[in-house]
Amino acid sequence: MNVLGKIALTCCSLSLVACTMAAQPADFTKAAESTINGVVSIKCYATPRSYGYGGGYDPFSDPFFEYFFGQRRQQKRQQPEQEQQQTGLGSGVIISDDGYIVTNNHVIDGAEKLEIVLNDNRTFNATVIGTDPNTDLALIKIDAEDLHVIPMGNSDDLKVGEWVLAVGNPFSFTSTVTAGIVSAKARNISQITQGHSMGIESYIQTDAAVNPGNSGGALVNLKGELVGINTAIYSKTGNYVGYSFAIPSTIVKKIVGDIKEYGAVQRAMLGISFSELSTKLAKEKNITAVNYGIYVAKVEERSAAMEGGIQEGDVIIAINDAPTRTTAQMQEQMNKFSPGDKVTVKFIRDNKEKSVTVTLRNSQGNTKLTKASDIFDLGCAFTEVPAETLKQLEIRHGVQVSGVKAGKFKDAGIKDGFIILDINNSRVTSKDDIEKIYKEIIKGNGSDKVMFITGIYPTGKKVYYAVDLSE
């Protein structure tokens, strides 16, 4: 892809960059020494058949996909029964001495086995505790004790122009350190991703050299504190040429904390549709008090904004005194909170400054915390439809429901023997199809998490069901 450049979610690693300050050289040695043992190499393995697409689109043949995953080895077409092969390489950061490691979701996505190599060459297998594709973060764990931990810093305290180090494993070079400065904060990079989802849109931009294989590595300040997780690079080639992007530690701390405690991310919503205030929009709406901020285009029903009295046409300029001049800044602030948290919203109405304290809600319009869910919550088993049944009903595909017990399907009225033909307009031919659709709905950003199912009973009666997957 070649748009102004290419975003490569293969972030980061380093190669030592010599940097000098005008007055005196900055000393990076202490920060480097205190962090290299807290960054690990992550090797991902999968069997070739597990990502075969049956003659359809093969994402592993797309050069852009290479950059998303990290350093991906070229795979040849394989015969069906194959042993696991290494499919990717990335980095991770140790955040607790008992083996919890944070990395990027795109590093581990699709892997059947994760092998973790510490800086002292000890090797462990890792288990996935939880993932959050929306912020491209994942929490994994190894069975180890007394590990070196990189302390969590506060990315809010970073200043543009401040020195930072990137630590990771580019091109399989372990414990690589590079230096640079913070080039920008709350950077939105969606305009150069050509429609590819990049998770959050509020990054720390640096000019520290990062390359494929360093996704999930550490961005640290000169105190040796973790201030970001390296995630993306801006490049025409897929390798470092100028800028890299990291997820701020304030977001990392919130996301991995939720995953560890609840098994799922607790997302807070203000409940508005908005756009950034532009000069043209300000002129149209006769807004003269500010020339920046978040313009409220719509207030959702049953939302924190509606309860707090925020109205269409208001311009939000701060959340808890943190500026919200841009979409990225607004998003970064909202990612720090959970449903039930109270925040003070400062806004402009009729060219006068006002403020209100609101209680944030979840996507369902309440303050309940979300638990981790899986397909077992549907409360049934799925079996292959007998050939004679397919013939009798004159259908070519489907998956049959059996053993219905307490769960989402029973609540919706689905009974044993029901044959699922499609879900949300997607054809269903196997249990894997159902699980894939289920995960897409659960992980989606939409407030309505519903399975719209079309199916048929063995009697020939065609039925439609709506299965509510929300809490």
XYZ file of C-alpha atoms in Angstrom:
471
model
C 0.000 0.000 0.000
C 1.260 3.419 -0.756
C -0.767 6.301 0.468
C 1.518 9.129 1.814
C 3.104 6.222 3.480
C 2.316 2.915 5.066
C 1.277 2.112 8.583
C 2.887 -1.014 9.823
C 1.506 -2.585 12.958
C 4.728 -4.359 13.471
C 6.255 -1.899 15.513
C 8.997 -1.462 17.166
C 12.299 -2.185 18.162
C 15.394 -0.471 18.096
C 18.851 0.012 17.038
C 20.962 2.214 19.224
C 20.721 5.798 17.999
C 23.398 8.209 19.134
C 21.764 11.393 20.368
C 23.335 14.546 21.699
C 21.809 17.569 23.325
C 22.931 21.072 22.601
C 24.269 21.613 26.092
C 25.393 18.143 27.175
C 24.779 14.541 26.143
C 21.724 12.846 27.627
C 22.529 9.732 29.649
C 20.426 6.801 28.432
C 22.451 4.056 30.127
C 20.515 3.781 33.390
C 17.131 3.671 31.663
C 18.415 1.092 29.160
C 19.961 -1.127 31.833
C 16.814 -1.067 33.950
C 14.446 -1.980 31.108
C 16.065 -4.515 28.758
C 15.422 -7.360 31.208
C 11.755 -6.397 31.375
C 11.140 -6.816 27.630
C 10.602 -10.273 26.139
C 10.574 -11.807 22.686
C 7.290 -13.428 21.619
C 7.372 -16.192 19.012
C 4.024 -17.231 17.565
C 3.304 -20.666 16.140
C 0.378 -22.088 14.181
C -0.295 -24.979 11.840
C -0.640 -23.942 8.196
C -4.065 -25.581 7.970
C -5.363 -23.356 10.768
C -5.176 -20.312 8.543
C -6.042 -21.878 5.202
C -8.903 -20.116 3.435
C -9.988 -22.859 1.056
C -8.994 -21.118 -2.135
C -10.423 -17.784 -1.039
C -8.591 -14.657 0.002
C -5.386 -15.488 1.843
C -4.390 -12.578 4.110
C -0.915 -14.047 4.563
C -0.187 -13.339 0.911
C -1.025 -9.656 1.382
C 2.138 -7.602 2.030
C 0.143 -5.203 4.217
C -0.777 -8.079 6.561
C 2.918 -8.757 7.074
C 3.322 -5.332 8.618
C 0.306 -5.824 10.854
C 1.703 -8.940 12.473
C 5.357 -8.139 12.845
C 8.176 -10.073 11.283
C 6.239 -12.752 9.423
C 8.008 -15.529 7.646
C 7.013 -16.385 4.125
C 4.743 -19.443 4.105
C 4.516 -21.841 1.227
C 1.372 -23.736 0.334
C 1.352 -26.800 2.571
C -0.337 -30.146 2.543
C -3.157 -30.506 5.098
C -1.425 -32.282 7.995
C 1.482 -30.115 9.090
C 3.295 -29.418 12.322
C 3.176 -25.986 13.893
C 5.465 -23.456 12.294
C 6.616 -20.070 13.504
C 4.344 -17.496 11.942
C 5.315 -14.301 13.687
C 7.624 -12.468 16.037
C 6.932 -9.613 18.387
C 7.788 -8.169 21.775
C 6.146 -7.910 25.179
C 6.634 -6.056 28.462
C 6.711 -7.720 31.887
C 4.341 -5.838 34.191
C 4.386 -8.132 37.251
C 7.044 -10.332 38.810
C 4.753 -13.383 38.637
C 4.645 -13.460 34.850
C 1.998 -11.103 33.475
C 3.092 -9.615 30.139
C 1.416 -6.953 28.014
C 1.785 -6.942 24.233
C -0.190 -6.010 21.117
C -3.263 -8.011 20.178
C -2.084 -8.158 16.573
C 1.130 -9.869 17.691
C -0.622 -12.901 19.191
C -3.843 -12.971 17.176
C -4.361 -16.366 15.553
C -1.441 -18.064 17.292
C -1.892 -21.614 18.596
C 1.260 -21.511 20.691
C 3.159 -18.608 22.228
C 6.817 -19.031 23.142
C 8.316 -16.340 25.375
C 12.077 -15.798 25.462
C 13.455 -13.683 28.297
C 16.551 -11.531 28.011
C 18.528 -14.229 29.881
C 17.425 -16.776 27.211
C 15.022 -18.655 29.462
C 12.040 -19.881 27.472
C 8.403 -20.319 28.567
C 5.064 -21.107 26.975
C 2.436 -18.424 27.546
C -1.314 -18.492 27.986
C -3.615 -15.699 26.819
C -5.449 -14.035 29.719
C -7.447 -11.667 27.543
C -7.337 -9.405 24.507
C -8.832 -6.107 23.394
C -8.745 -5.615 19.615
C -10.197 -2.107 19.976
C -7.027 -0.836 21.631
C -4.774 -3.535 20.110
C -3.669 -4.738 23.541
C -3.369 -8.243 24.978
C -2.456 -9.670 28.375
C -0.598 -12.980 28.499
C 1.060 -14.912 31.310
C 3.992 -17.251 31.827
C 4.582 -19.550 34.802
C 7.570 -17.808 36.369
C 8.499 -15.868 39.500
C 10.781 -13.022 40.517
C 10.817 -11.515 37.038
C 12.203 -8.071 36.267
C 9.326 -5.579 36.035
C 9.294 -2.278 34.177
C 7.432 0.149 36.487
C 4.362 1.835 35.029
C 4.823 5.539 34.357
C 2.274 8.242 33.598
C 2.083 9.098 29.910
C 0.074 12.208 30.760
C 3.271 13.706 32.200
C 5.195 13.283 28.931
C 6.136 16.498 27.174
C 6.749 17.039 23.493
C 10.517 17.125 22.997
C 11.216 14.810 25.951
C 13.708 11.971 25.441
C 12.317 8.423 25.314
C 13.755 4.976 24.608
C 12.159 2.184 22.605
C 13.053 -1.349 23.689
C 12.225 -4.505 21.739
C 13.277 -7.243 19.358
C 13.383 -6.011 15.748
C 14.364 -8.523 13.060
C 15.018 -11.096 15.832
C 17.694 -8.859 17.396
C 16.888 -9.183 21.094
C 17.243 -6.418 23.662
C 17.600 -3.627 21.142
C 17.391 -0.042 22.399
C 16.899 3.131 20.365
C 16.449 6.718 21.471
C 14.337 9.596 20.244
C 12.063 12.350 21.411
C 8.324 12.648 21.830
C 7.285 14.241 18.544
C 3.588 14.642 19.369
C 0.898 13.430 21.756
C -2.694 12.317 21.118
C -1.816 11.729 17.481
C -4.625 10.493 15.218
C -3.246 8.414 12.320
C -6.492 7.253 10.719
C -5.986 9.529 7.712
C -3.013 7.449 6.578
C -4.307 3.944 7.278
C -6.464 3.638 4.150
C -9.420 2.405 6.124
C -7.581 -0.243 8.138
C -8.670 -0.295 11.759
C -5.854 0.849 14.029
C -7.658 0.390 17.336
C -7.353 3.605 19.320
C -6.602 6.880 17.603
C -4.614 8.607 20.320
C -0.943 7.694 20.043
C 2.348 8.983 21.365
C 4.401 9.845 18.280
C 8.180 9.513 18.549
C 11.174 9.482 16.235
C 12.841 6.573 18.045
C 13.746 3.949 15.452
C 11.394 0.968 15.531
C 11.104 -1.895 13.063
C 9.184 -5.116 12.333
C 9.316 -7.487 15.291
C 9.168 -4.806 17.951
C 5.366 -4.558 18.224
C 4.399 -4.806 21.854
C 7.760 -3.508 23.059
C 8.332 -0.791 25.621
C 8.512 2.960 25.257
C 10.196 4.279 28.424
C 11.256 7.650 29.774
C 14.724 8.376 31.129
C 13.594 7.205 34.568
C 13.061 3.756 33.098
C 9.271 3.964 33.494
C 6.880 2.483 30.954
C 5.062 5.308 29.184
C 3.796 3.438 26.134
C 3.527 0.185 24.168
C 5.084 0.502 20.711
C 2.505 -0.433 18.123
C 2.823 1.148 14.678
C 5.265 2.770 12.314
C 4.753 5.258 9.495
C 6.701 4.061 6.531
C 6.663 3.636 2.762
C 8.581 0.374 3.042
C 7.347 -1.224 6.263
C 10.644 -0.462 7.999
C 11.494 2.585 10.071
C 11.982 5.805 8.129
C 10.875 8.527 10.488
C 8.055 8.112 12.989
C 6.622 5.475 15.267
C 3.523 5.353 17.441
C 2.874 3.980 20.926
C -0.257 3.384 23.002
C -0.104 5.670 26.076
C 0.537 3.946 29.404
C -2.581 5.489 30.951
C -4.665 3.509 28.459
C -2.494 0.399 28.832
C -2.901 0.443 32.623
C -6.700 0.727 32.377
C -7.139 -1.964 29.703
C -4.854 -4.638 31.186
C -6.206 -3.887 34.675
C -9.753 -4.564 33.460
C -8.723 -7.751 31.659
C -6.901 -9.044 34.716
C -9.698 -8.223 37.178
C -12.862 -8.762 35.132
C -11.776 -10.704 32.058
C -13.240 -7.952 29.872
C -12.657 -4.247 29.277
C -15.065 -1.919 31.078
C -15.811 0.798 28.508
C -17.368 4.067 29.548
C -19.586 6.069 27.203
C -20.596 9.713 27.309
C -23.304 9.017 24.739
C -22.830 11.589 21.983
C -22.178 11.737 18.261
C -19.641 14.430 17.522
C -17.112 16.019 15.185
C -14.136 18.273 15.702
C -14.990 21.957 15.609
C -13.702 23.466 12.371
C -13.520 27.075 11.261
C -16.339 26.447 8.796
C -18.558 24.790 11.404
C -17.869 27.498 13.969
C -18.917 30.151 11.438
C -22.094 28.249 10.512
C -23.098 27.851 14.163
C -21.942 31.330 15.225
C -19.464 29.924 17.735
C -16.975 32.651 18.636
C -15.829 31.730 22.155
C -13.496 28.942 20.960
C -12.014 27.736 17.702
C -11.382 24.156 18.834
C -13.182 21.375 20.702
C -15.671 18.542 20.280
C -18.899 19.678 18.646
C -21.903 17.691 19.883
C -23.949 16.681 16.862
C -26.349 14.367 18.685
C -27.098 13.271 22.248
C -28.036 9.599 22.597
C -31.027 8.514 24.651
C -30.381 6.846 28.027
C -26.889 8.320 28.102
C -24.676 10.125 30.577
C -24.749 13.197 28.343
C -28.548 13.326 28.306
C -28.729 12.871 32.069
C -26.215 15.693 32.540
C -28.088 18.088 30.301
C -25.532 18.262 27.493
C -27.222 19.419 24.308
C -26.730 19.311 20.575
C -24.563 22.289 19.575
C -22.466 22.290 22.748
C -18.678 22.273 22.292
C -16.843 20.083 24.812
C -13.430 21.543 25.612
C -12.278 19.425 28.578
C -12.915 16.238 30.552
C -11.747 16.501 34.176
C -9.740 19.599 33.138
C -7.858 17.606 30.461
C -8.204 19.424 27.098
C -10.327 17.812 24.378
C -9.295 19.934 21.433
C -9.343 16.937 19.060
C -11.047 13.577 18.611
C -7.836 11.849 19.686
C -7.691 13.773 22.957
C -11.362 13.071 23.619
C -10.864 9.384 22.966
C -7.762 9.179 25.148
C -9.641 10.672 28.088
C -12.674 8.394 27.708
C -10.457 5.292 27.542
C -9.324 5.975 31.114
C -12.743 5.574 32.699
C -15.217 2.824 33.532
C -19.017 2.799 33.725
C -20.042 4.384 37.018
C -17.144 6.854 37.099
C -18.069 10.512 37.585
C -16.360 13.076 35.356
C -16.636 16.829 34.969
C -17.377 17.935 31.415
C -16.483 21.515 30.514
C -18.247 22.873 27.436
C -19.268 26.001 25.543
C -22.949 26.844 25.016
C -24.153 30.120 23.535
C -20.493 31.240 23.640
C -20.399 30.890 27.427
C -18.364 28.355 29.384
C -20.304 25.845 31.477
C -19.530 22.596 33.269
C -21.480 19.596 34.512
C -20.614 16.419 36.412
C -21.970 13.237 34.809
C -21.903 9.534 35.651
C -20.560 7.578 32.691
C -22.486 4.555 31.417
C -21.762 1.460 29.343
C -23.001 0.770 25.821
C -26.271 -0.572 27.247
C -27.048 2.702 29.010
C -26.362 1.542 32.571
C -23.415 1.386 34.959
C -23.095 -2.395 35.276
C -19.659 -3.910 34.809
C -19.211 -6.345 31.930
C -18.070 -9.900 32.505
C -16.034 -11.940 30.064
C -18.338 -14.048 27.911
C -17.881 -16.933 25.527
C -19.971 -19.088 23.245
C -20.898 -21.398 26.138
C -23.184 -18.616 27.380
C -25.519 -19.550 24.516
C -26.382 -22.681 26.518
C -26.410 -25.392 23.884
C -24.329 -27.664 21.688
C -23.986 -27.568 17.907
C -23.942 -30.647 15.687
C -23.723 -31.492 12.013
C -27.064 -31.807 10.237
C -27.676 -35.411 9.100
C -27.503 -35.872 5.332
C -31.040 -37.288 5.182
C -32.381 -34.198 6.988
C -30.651 -31.883 4.532
C -32.194 -33.827 1.673
C -35.646 -33.914 3.238
C -35.667 -30.162 3.915
C -34.029 -29.388 0.568
C -31.228 -27.346 2.149
C -27.494 -27.529 1.493
C -26.023 -26.259 4.734
C -26.751 -25.513 8.364
C -25.836 -26.381 11.946
C -28.240 -28.119 14.307
C -28.882 -27.048 17.891
C -28.985 -29.719 20.606
C -28.971 -29.965 24.401
C -30.559 -26.560 24.989
C -30.332 -25.549 28.656
C -30.316 -22.274 30.598
C -28.689 -19.635 28.427
C -29.155 -17.064 25.688
C -30.715 -19.464 23.170
C -33.303 -20.779 25.623
C -34.181 -17.203 26.608
C -34.811 -16.424 22.931
C -37.113 -19.452 22.544
C -34.834 -21.706 20.513
C -35.508 -25.430 20.992
C -33.600 -28.662 20.371
C -33.401 -29.675 16.723
C -33.460 -26.134 15.331
C -31.181 -25.805 12.296
C -29.318 -22.503 11.982
C -29.008 -21.379 8.351
C -27.540 -17.903 8.779
C -26.705 -15.379 11.477
C -26.735 -11.645 10.786
C -26.932 -12.430 7.066
C -23.797 -14.606 7.219
C -24.111 -18.201 6.018
C -23.527 -20.845 8.699
C -21.964 -24.180 7.746
C -20.113 -25.178 10.920
C -19.765 -24.530 14.642
C -16.650 -22.457 13.805
C -18.831 -20.085 11.786
C -21.108 -19.560 14.792
C -18.171 -18.959 17.115
C -16.588 -16.492 14.697
C -19.803 -14.485 14.332
C -20.346 -14.575 18.097
C -16.884 -13.156 18.791
C -17.325 -10.417 16.185
C -20.568 -9.305 17.820
C -19.162 -9.400 21.357
C -16.005 -7.489 20.417
C -17.824 -4.927 18.279
C -18.234 -1.315 19.339
C -21.961 -1.181 18.684
C -24.423 -0.882 21.557
C -26.759 -3.537 20.077
C -25.165 -6.959 20.498
C -27.731 -9.214 18.844
C -27.695 -12.416 16.799
C -30.436 -12.288 14.150
C -30.862 -15.953 13.272
C -32.671 -17.517 10.330
C -33.329 -21.252 10.570
C -35.657 -24.162 10.149
C -37.001 -26.980 12.307
C -36.984 -30.616 11.043
C -40.754 -30.257 10.541
C -40.038 -27.729 7.790
C -41.167 -24.705 9.805
C -38.940 -21.699 9.082
C -38.331 -19.442 12.094
C -36.491 -16.209 12.885
C -34.958 -15.449 16.270
C -33.239 -12.441 17.834
C -30.740 -13.492 20.514
C -29.695 -10.674 22.832
C -26.026 -11.113 23.794
C -25.854 -8.082 26.064
C -25.736 -8.411 29.829
